[in-house]
CSV table of N, CA and C in Angstrom, one decimal:
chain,number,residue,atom,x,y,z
A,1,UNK,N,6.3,-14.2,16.4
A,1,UNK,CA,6.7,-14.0,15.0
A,1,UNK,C,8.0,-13.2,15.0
A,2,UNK,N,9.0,-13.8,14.7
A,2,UNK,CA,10.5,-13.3,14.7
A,2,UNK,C,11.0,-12.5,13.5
A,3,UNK,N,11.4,-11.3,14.1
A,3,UNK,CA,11.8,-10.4,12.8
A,3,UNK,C,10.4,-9.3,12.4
A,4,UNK,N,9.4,-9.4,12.9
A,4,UNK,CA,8.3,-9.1,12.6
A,4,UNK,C,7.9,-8.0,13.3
A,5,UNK,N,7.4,-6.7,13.2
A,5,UNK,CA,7.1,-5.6,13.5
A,5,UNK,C,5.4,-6.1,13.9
A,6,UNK,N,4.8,-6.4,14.7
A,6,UNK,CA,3.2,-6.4,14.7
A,6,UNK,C,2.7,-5.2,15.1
A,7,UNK,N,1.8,-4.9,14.3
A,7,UNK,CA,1.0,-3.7,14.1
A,7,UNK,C,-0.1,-3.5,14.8
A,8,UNK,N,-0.7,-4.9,14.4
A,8,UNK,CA,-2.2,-5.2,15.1
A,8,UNK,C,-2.4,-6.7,14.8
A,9,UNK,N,-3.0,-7.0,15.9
A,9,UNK,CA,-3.9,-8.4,16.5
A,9,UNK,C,-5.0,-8.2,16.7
A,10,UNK,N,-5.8,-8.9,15.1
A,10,UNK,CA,-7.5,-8.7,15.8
A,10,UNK,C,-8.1,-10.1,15.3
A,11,UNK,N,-8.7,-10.7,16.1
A,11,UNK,CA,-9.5,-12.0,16.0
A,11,UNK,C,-10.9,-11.4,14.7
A,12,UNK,N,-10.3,-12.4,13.9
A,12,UNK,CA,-11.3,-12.4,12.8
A,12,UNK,C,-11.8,-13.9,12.5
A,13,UNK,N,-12.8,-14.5,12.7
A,13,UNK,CA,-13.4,-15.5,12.1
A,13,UNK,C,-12.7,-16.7,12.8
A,14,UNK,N,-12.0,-17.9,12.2
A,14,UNK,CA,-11.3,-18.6,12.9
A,14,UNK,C,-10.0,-18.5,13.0
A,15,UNK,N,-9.3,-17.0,12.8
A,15,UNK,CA,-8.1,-17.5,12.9
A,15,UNK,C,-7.9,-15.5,13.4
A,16,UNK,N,-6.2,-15.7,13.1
A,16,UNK,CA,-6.4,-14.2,14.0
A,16,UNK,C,-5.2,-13.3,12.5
A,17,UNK,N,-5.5,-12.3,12.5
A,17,UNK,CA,-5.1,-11.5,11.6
A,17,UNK,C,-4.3,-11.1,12.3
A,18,UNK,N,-3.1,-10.4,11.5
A,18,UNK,CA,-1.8,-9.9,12.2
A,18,UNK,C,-1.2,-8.8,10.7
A,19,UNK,N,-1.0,-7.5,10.7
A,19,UNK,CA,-0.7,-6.8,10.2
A,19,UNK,C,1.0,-6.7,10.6
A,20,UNK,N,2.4,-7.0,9.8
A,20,UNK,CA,3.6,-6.7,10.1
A,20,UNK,C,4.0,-6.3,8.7
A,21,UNK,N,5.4,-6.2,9.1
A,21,UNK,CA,6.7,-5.9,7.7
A,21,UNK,C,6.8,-6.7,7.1
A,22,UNK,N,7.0,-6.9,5.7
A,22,UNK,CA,7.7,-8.2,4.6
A,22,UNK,C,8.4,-8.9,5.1
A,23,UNK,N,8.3,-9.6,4.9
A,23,UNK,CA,9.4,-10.8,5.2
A,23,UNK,C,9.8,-11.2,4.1
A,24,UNK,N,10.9,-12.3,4.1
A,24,UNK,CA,11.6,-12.8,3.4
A,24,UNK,C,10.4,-13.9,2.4
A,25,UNK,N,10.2,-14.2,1.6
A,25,UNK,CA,8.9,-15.3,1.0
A,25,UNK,C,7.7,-14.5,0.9
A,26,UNK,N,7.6,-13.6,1.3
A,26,UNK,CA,6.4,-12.3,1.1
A,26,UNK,C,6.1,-12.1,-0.9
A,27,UNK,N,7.9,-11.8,-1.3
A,27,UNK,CA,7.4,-11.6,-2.7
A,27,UNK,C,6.2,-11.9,-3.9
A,28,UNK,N,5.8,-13.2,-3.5
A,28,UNK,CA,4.8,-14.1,-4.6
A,28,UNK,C,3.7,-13.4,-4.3
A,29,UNK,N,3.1,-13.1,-3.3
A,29,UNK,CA,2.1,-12.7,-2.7
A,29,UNK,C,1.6,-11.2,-3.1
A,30,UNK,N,2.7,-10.4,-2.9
A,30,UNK,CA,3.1,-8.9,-3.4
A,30,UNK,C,2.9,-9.0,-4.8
A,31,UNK,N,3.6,-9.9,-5.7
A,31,UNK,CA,3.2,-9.9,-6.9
A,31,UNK,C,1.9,-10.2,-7.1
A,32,UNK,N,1.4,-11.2,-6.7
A,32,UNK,CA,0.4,-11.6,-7.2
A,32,UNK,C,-0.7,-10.9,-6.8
A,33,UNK,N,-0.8,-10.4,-5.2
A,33,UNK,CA,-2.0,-9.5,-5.0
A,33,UNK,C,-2.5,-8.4,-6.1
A,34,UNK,N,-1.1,-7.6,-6.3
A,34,UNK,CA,-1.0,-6.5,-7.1
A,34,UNK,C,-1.4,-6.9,-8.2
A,35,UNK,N,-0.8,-8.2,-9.1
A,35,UNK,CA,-1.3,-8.3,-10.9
A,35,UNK,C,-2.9,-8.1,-10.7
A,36,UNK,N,-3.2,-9.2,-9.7
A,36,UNK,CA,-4.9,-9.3,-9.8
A,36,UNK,C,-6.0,-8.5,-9.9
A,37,UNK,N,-5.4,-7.2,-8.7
A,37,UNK,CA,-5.8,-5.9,-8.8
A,37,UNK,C,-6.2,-5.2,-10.2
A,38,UNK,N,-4.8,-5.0,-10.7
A,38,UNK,CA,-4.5,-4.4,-11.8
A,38,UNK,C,-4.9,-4.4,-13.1
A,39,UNK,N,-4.5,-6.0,-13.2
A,39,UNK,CA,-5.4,-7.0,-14.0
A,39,UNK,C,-6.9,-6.7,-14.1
A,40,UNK,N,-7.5,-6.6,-13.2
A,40,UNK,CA,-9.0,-6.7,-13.3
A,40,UNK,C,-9.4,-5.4,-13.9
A,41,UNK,N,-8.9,-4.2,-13.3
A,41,UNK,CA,-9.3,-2.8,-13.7
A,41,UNK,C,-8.6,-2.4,-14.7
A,42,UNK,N,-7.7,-2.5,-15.3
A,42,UNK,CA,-6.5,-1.6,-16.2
A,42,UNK,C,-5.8,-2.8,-16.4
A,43,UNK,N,-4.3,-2.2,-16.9
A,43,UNK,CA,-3.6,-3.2,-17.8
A,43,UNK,C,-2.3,-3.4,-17.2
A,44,UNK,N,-1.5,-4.1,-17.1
A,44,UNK,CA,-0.5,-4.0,-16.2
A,44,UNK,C,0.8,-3.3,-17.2
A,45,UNK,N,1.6,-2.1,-16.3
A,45,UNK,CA,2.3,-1.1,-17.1
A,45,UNK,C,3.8,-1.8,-17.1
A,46,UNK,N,5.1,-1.0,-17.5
A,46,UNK,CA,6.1,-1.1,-17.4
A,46,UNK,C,6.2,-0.9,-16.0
A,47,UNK,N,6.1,0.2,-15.1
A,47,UNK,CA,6.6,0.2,-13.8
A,47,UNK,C,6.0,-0.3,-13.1
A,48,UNK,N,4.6,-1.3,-13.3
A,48,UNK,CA,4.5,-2.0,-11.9
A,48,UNK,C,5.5,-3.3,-12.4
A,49,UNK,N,5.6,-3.7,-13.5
A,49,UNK,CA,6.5,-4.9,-13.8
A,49,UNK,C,7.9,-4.9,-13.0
A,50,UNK,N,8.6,-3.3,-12.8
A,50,UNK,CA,9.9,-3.0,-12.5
A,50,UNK,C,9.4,-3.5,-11.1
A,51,UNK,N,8.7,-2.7,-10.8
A,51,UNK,CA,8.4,-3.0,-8.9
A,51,UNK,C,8.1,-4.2,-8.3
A,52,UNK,N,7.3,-4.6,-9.1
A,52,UNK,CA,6.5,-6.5,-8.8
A,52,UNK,C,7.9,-7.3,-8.5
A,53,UNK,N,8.5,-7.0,-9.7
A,53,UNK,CA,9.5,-8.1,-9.9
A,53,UNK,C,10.8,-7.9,-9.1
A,54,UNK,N,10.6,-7.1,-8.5
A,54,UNK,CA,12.0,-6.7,-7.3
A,54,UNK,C,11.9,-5.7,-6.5
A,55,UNK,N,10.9,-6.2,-5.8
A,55,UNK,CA,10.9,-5.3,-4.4
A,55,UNK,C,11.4,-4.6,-3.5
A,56,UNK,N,12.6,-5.5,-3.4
A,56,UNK,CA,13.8,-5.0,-2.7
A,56,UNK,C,14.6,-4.1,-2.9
A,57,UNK,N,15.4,-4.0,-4.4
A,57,UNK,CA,15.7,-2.9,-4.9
A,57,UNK,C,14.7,-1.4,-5.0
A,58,UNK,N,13.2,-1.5,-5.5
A,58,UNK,CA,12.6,-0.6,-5.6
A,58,UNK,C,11.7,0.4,-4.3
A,59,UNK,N,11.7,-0.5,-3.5
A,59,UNK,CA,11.1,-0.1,-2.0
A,59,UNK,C,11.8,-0.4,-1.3
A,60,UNK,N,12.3,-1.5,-0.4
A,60,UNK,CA,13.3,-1.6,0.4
A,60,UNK,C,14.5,-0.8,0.3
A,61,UNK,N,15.4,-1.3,0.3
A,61,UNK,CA,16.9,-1.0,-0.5
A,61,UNK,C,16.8,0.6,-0.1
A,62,UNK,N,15.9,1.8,-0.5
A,62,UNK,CA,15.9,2.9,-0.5
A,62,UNK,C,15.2,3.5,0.6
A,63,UNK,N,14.8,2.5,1.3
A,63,UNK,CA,14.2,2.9,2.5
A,63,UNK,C,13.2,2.3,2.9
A,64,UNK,N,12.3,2.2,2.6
A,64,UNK,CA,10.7,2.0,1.9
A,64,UNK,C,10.6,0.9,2.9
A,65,UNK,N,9.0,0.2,2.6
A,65,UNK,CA,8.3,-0.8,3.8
A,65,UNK,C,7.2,-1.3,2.8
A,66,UNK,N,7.2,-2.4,3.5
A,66,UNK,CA,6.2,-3.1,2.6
A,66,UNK,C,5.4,-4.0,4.0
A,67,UNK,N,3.8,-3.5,4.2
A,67,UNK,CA,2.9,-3.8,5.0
A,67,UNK,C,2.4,-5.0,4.6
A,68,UNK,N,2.3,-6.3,5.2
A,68,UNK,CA,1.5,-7.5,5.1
A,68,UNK,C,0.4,-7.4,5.7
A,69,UNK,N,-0.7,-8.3,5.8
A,69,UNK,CA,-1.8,-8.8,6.3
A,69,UNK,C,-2.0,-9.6,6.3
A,70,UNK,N,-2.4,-10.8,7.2
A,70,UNK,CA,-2.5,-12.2,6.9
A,70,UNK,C,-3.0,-12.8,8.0
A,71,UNK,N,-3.5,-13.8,7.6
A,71,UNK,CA,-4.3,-14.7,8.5
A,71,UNK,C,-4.0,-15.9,8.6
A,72,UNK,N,-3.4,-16.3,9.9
A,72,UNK,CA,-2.8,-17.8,10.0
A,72,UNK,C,-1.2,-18.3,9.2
A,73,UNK,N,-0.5,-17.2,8.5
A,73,UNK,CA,0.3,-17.3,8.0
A,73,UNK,C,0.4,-17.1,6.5
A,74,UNK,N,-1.4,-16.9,6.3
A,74,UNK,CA,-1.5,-16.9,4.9
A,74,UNK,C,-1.6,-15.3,4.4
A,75,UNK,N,-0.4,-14.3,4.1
A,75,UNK,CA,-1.0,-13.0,3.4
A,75,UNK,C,-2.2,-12.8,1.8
A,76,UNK,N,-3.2,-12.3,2.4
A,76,UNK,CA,-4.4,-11.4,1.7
A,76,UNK,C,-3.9,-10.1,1.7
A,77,UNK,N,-3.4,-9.6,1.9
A,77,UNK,CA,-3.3,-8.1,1.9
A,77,UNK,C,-1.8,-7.5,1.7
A,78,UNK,N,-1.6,-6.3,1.1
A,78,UNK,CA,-0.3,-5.6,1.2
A,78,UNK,C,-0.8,-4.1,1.0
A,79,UNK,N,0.6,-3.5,1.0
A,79,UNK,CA,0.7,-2.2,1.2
A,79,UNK,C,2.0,-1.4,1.1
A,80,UNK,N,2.7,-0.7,-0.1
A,80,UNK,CA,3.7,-0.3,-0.2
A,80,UNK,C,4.0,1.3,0.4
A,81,UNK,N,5.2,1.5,1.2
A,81,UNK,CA,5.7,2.8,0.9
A,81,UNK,C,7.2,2.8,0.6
A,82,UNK,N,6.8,3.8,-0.5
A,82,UNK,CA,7.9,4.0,-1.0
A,82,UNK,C,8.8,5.1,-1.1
A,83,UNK,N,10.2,5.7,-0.8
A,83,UNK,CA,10.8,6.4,-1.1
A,83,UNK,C,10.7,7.8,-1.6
A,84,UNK,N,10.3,8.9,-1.4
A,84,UNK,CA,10.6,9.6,-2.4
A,84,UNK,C,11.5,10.9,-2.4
A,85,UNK,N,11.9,11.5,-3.7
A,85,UNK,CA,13.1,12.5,-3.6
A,85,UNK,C,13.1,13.6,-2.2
A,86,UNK,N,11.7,13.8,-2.0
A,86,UNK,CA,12.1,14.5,-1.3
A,86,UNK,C,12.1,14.3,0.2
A,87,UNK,N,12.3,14.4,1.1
A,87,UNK,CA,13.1,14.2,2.2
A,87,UNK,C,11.9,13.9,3.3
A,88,UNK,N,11.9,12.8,3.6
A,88,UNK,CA,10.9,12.0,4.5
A,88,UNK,C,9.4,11.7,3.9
A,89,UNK,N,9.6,11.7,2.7
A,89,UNK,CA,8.1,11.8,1.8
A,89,UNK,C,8.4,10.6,1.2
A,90,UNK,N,6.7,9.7,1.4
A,90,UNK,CA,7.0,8.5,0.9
A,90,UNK,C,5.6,8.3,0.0
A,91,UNK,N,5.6,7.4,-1.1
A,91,UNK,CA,4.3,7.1,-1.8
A,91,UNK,C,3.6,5.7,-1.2
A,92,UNK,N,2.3,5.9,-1.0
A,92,UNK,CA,1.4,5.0,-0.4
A,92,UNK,C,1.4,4.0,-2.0
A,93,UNK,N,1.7,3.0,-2.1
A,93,UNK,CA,1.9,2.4,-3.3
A,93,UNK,C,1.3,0.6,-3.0
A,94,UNK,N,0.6,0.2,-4.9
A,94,UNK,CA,0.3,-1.1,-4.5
A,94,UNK,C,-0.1,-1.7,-3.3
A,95,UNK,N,-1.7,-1.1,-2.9
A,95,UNK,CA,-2.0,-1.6,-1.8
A,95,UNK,C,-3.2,-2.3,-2.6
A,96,UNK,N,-3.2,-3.5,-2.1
A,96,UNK,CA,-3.8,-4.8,-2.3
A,96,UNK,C,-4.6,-5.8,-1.5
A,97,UNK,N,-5.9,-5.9,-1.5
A,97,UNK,CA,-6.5,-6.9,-0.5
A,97,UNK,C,-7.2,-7.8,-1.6
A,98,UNK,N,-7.0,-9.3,-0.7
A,98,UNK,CA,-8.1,-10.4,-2.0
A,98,UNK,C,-9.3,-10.3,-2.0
A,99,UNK,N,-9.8,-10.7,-3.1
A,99,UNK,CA,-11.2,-9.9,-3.3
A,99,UNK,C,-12.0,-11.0,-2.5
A,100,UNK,N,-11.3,-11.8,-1.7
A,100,UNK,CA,-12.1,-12.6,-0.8
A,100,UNK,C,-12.5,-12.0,0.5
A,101,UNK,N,-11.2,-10.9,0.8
A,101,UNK,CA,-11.2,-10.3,2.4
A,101,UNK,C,-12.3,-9.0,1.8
A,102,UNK,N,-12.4,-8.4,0.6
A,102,UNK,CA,-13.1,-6.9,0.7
A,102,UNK,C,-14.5,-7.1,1.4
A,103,UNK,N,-14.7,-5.8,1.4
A,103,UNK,CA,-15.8,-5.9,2.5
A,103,UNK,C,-16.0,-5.8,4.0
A,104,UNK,N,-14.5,-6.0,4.6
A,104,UNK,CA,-14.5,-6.9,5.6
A,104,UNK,C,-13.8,-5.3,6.7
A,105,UNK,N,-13.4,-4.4,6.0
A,105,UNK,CA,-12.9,-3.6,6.6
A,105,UNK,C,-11.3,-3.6,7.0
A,106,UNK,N,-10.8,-4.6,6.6
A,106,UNK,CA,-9.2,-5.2,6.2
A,106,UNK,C,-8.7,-4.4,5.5
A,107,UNK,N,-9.1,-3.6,4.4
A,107,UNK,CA,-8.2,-2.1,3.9
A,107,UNK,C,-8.5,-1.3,5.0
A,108,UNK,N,-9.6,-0.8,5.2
A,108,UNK,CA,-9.1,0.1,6.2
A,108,UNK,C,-8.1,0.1,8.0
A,109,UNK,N,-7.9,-1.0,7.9
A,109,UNK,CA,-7.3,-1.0,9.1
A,109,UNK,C,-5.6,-1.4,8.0
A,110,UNK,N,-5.6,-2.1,7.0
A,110,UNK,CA,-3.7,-1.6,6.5
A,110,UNK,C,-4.0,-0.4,6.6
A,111,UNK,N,-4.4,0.3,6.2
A,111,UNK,CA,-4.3,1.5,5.9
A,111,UNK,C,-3.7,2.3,6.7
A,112,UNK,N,-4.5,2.2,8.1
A,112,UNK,CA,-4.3,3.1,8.8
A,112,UNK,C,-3.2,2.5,10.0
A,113,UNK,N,-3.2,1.6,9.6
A,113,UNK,CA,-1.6,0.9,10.3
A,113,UNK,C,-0.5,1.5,9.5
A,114,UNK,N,-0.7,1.4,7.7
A,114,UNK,CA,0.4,1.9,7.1
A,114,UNK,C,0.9,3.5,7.5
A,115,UNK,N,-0.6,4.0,7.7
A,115,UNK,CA,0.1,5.9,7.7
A,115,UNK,C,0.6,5.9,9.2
A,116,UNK,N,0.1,5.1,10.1
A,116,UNK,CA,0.7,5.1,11.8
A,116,UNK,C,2.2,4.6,11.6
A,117,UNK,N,2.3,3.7,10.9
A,117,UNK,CA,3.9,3.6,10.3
A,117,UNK,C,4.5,4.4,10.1
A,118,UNK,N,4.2,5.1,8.9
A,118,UNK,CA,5.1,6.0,8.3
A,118,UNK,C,5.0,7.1,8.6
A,119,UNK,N,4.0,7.6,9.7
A,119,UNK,CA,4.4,8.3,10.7
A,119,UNK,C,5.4,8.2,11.7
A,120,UNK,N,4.8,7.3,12.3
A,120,UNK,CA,5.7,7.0,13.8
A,120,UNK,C,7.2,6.4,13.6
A,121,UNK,N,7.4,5.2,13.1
A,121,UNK,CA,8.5,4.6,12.2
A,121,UNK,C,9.3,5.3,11.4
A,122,UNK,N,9.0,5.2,10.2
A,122,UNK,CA,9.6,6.2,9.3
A,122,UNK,C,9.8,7.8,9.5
A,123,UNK,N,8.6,8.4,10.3
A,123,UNK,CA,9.3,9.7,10.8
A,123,UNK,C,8.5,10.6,9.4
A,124,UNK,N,8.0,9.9,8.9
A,124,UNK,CA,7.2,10.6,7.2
A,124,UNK,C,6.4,12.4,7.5
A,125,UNK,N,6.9,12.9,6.5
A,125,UNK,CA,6.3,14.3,6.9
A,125,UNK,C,5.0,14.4,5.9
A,126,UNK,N,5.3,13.7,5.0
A,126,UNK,CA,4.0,13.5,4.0
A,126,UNK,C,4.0,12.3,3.2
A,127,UNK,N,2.8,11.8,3.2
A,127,UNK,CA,2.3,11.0,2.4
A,127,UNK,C,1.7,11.1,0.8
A,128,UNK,N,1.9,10.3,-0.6
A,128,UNK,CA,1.4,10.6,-1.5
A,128,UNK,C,1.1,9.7,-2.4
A,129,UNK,N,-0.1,9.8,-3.1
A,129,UNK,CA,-0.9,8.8,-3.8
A,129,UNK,C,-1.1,8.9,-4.9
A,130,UNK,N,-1.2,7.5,-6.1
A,130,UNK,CA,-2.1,7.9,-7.5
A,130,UNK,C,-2.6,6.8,-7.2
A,131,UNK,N,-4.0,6.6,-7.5
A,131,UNK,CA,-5.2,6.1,-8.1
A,131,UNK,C,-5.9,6.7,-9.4
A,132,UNK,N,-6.8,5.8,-9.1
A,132,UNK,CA,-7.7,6.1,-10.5
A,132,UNK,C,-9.1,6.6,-9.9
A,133,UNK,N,-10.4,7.2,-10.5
A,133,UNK,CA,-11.5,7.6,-9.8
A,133,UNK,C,-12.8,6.5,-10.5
A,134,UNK,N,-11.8,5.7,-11.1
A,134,UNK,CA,-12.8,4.5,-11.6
A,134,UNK,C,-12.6,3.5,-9.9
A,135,UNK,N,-11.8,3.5,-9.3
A,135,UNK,CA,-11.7,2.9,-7.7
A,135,UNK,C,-12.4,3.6,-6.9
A,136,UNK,N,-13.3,4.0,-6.9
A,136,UNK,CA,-14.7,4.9,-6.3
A,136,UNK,C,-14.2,4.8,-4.6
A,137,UNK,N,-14.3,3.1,-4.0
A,137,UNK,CA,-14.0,2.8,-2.6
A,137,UNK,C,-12.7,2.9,-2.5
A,138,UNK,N,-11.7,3.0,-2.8
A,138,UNK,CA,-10.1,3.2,-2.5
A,138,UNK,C,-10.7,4.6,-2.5
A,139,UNK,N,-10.6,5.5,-3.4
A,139,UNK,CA,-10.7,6.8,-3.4
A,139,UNK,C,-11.8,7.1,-2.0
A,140,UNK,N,-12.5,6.5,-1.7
A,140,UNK,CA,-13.1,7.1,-0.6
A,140,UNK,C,-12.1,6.9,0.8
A,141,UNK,N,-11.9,5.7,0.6
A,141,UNK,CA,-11.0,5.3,1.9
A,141,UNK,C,-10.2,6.0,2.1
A,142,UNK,N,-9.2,6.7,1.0
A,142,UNK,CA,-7.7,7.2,1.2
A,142,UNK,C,-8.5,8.6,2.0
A,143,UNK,N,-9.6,9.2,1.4
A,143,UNK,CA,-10.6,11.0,1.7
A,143,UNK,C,-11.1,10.5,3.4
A,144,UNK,N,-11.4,9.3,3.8
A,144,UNK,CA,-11.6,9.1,5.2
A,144,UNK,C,-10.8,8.9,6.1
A,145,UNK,N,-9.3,8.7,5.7
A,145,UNK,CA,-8.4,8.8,6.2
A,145,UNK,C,-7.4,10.0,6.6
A,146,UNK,N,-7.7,10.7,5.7
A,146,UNK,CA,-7.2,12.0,5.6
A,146,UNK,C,-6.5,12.5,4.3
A,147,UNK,N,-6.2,11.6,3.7
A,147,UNK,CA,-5.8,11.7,2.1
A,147,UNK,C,-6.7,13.2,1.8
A,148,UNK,N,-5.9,14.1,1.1
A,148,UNK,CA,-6.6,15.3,0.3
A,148,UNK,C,-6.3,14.9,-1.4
A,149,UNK,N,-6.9,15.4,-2.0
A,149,UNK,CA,-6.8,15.7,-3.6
A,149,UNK,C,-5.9,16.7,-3.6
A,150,UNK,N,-4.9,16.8,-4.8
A,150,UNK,CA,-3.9,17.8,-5.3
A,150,UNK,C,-4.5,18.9,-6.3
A,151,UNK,N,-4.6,19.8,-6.6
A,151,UNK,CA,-5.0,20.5,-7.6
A,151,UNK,C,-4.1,20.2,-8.4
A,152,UNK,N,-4.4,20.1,-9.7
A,152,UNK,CA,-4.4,20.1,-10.9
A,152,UNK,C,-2.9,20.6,-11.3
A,153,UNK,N,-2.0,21.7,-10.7
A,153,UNK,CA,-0.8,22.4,-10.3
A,153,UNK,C,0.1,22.4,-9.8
A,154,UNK,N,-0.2,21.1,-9.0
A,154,UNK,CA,0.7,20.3,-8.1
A,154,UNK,C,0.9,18.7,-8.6
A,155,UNK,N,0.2,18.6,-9.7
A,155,UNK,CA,0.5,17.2,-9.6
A,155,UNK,C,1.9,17.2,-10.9
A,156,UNK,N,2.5,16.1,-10.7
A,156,UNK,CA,3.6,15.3,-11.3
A,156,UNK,C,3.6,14.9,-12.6
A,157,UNK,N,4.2,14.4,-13.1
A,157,UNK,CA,4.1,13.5,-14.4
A,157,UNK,C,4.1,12.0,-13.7
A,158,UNK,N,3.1,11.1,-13.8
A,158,UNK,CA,3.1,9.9,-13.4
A,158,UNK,C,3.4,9.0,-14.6
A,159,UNK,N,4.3,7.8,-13.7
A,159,UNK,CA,4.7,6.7,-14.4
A,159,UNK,C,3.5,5.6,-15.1
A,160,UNK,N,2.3,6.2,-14.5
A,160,UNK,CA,1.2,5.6,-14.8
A,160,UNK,C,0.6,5.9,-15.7
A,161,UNK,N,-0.4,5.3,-16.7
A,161,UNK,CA,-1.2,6.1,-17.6
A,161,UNK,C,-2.7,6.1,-16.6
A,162,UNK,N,-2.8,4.8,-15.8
A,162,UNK,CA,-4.3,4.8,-15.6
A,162,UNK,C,-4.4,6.4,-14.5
A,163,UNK,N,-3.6,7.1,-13.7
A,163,UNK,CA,-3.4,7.6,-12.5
A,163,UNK,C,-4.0,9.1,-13.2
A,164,UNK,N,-5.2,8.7,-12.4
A,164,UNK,CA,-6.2,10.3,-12.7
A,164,UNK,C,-6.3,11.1,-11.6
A,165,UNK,N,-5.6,10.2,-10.3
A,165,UNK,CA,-6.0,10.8,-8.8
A,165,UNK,C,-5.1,10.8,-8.2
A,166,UNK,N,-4.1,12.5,-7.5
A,166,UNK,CA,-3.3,12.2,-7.1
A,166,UNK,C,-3.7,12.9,-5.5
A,167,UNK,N,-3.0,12.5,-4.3
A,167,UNK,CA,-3.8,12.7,-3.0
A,167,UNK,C,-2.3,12.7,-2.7
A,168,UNK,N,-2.4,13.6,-1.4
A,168,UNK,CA,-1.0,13.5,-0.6
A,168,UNK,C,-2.0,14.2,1.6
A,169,UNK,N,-1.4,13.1,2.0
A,169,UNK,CA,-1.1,13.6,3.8
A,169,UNK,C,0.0,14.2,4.4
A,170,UNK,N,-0.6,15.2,4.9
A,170,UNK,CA,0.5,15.9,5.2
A,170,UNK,C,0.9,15.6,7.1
A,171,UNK,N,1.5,14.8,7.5
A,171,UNK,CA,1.5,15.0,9.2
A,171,UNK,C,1.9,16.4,9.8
């Protein structure tokens, strides 16, 4: 796979999973994982529209990475990091698996490819997240990973209205 950062190679079922960086043609997939998500639980806002719709400017371009997963060529999964003001801090953003892969243990291994990323790769001093605590299994995943909760003191003004849960990793 040319141009392609592989993360991990693991034989899943009949074909073989491979965790890399976006590629070029990745977009549709990015969008669409994400609407579906979003769609299902909440409503889709102004800033995921900005982000969906131009990747490259909003995550790339500024630094940022955008984690695939896929099987046989076909991506099921993603995973954003994104940029932030402060200096080697990036947001775990738009992470997405089809609701055909859940179950399967396929979030947790983006996952932890993503923070081994943006550790090792990107050089990230901290990691940070918004969810919702109506995502009961995300919210567990991110707490098994090492994700902490923010007090109440520490958190931001989010672009989000659904975002009741904000988590940050600190390496």
């Amino acid at each position: 796979m040319q141009g392609a950062l592989l993360l991990a190679d693991l034989p899943v079922e009949s074909g073989r999973v491979t965790i890399r960086t976006f590629q070029p043609g990745d977009e549709d997939a990015f969008r669409s994982l994400n609407e579906n998500w979003i769609s299902k639980h909440f409503k889709m806002e102004e800033h995921d529209y900005e982000t969906l719709d131009d990747p490259h400017t909003h995550i790339l371009k500024p630094g940022g990475q955008i984690l695939c997963v896929e099987e046989d060529g076909a991506v099921f999964g993603c995973v954003a990091l994104v940029p932030m003001k402060e200096a080697r801090s990036f947001e775990l953003a738009k992470m997405a698996i089809d609701d055909s892969w859940q179950g399967r243990g396929m979030g947790r291994r983006l996952l932890t490819a993503t923070v081994g990323y943006a550790r090792d790769v990107l050089k990230a001093k901290k990691l940070f997240l918004e969810s919702n605590a109506k995502l009961k299994n995300a919210v567990h995943l991110y707490e098994a990973v090492g994700f902490r909760h923010l007090p109440p003191e520490r958190v931001k003004t989010s672009p989000y209205a659904r975002a009741d849960v904000h988590m940050e990793l600190v390496f």
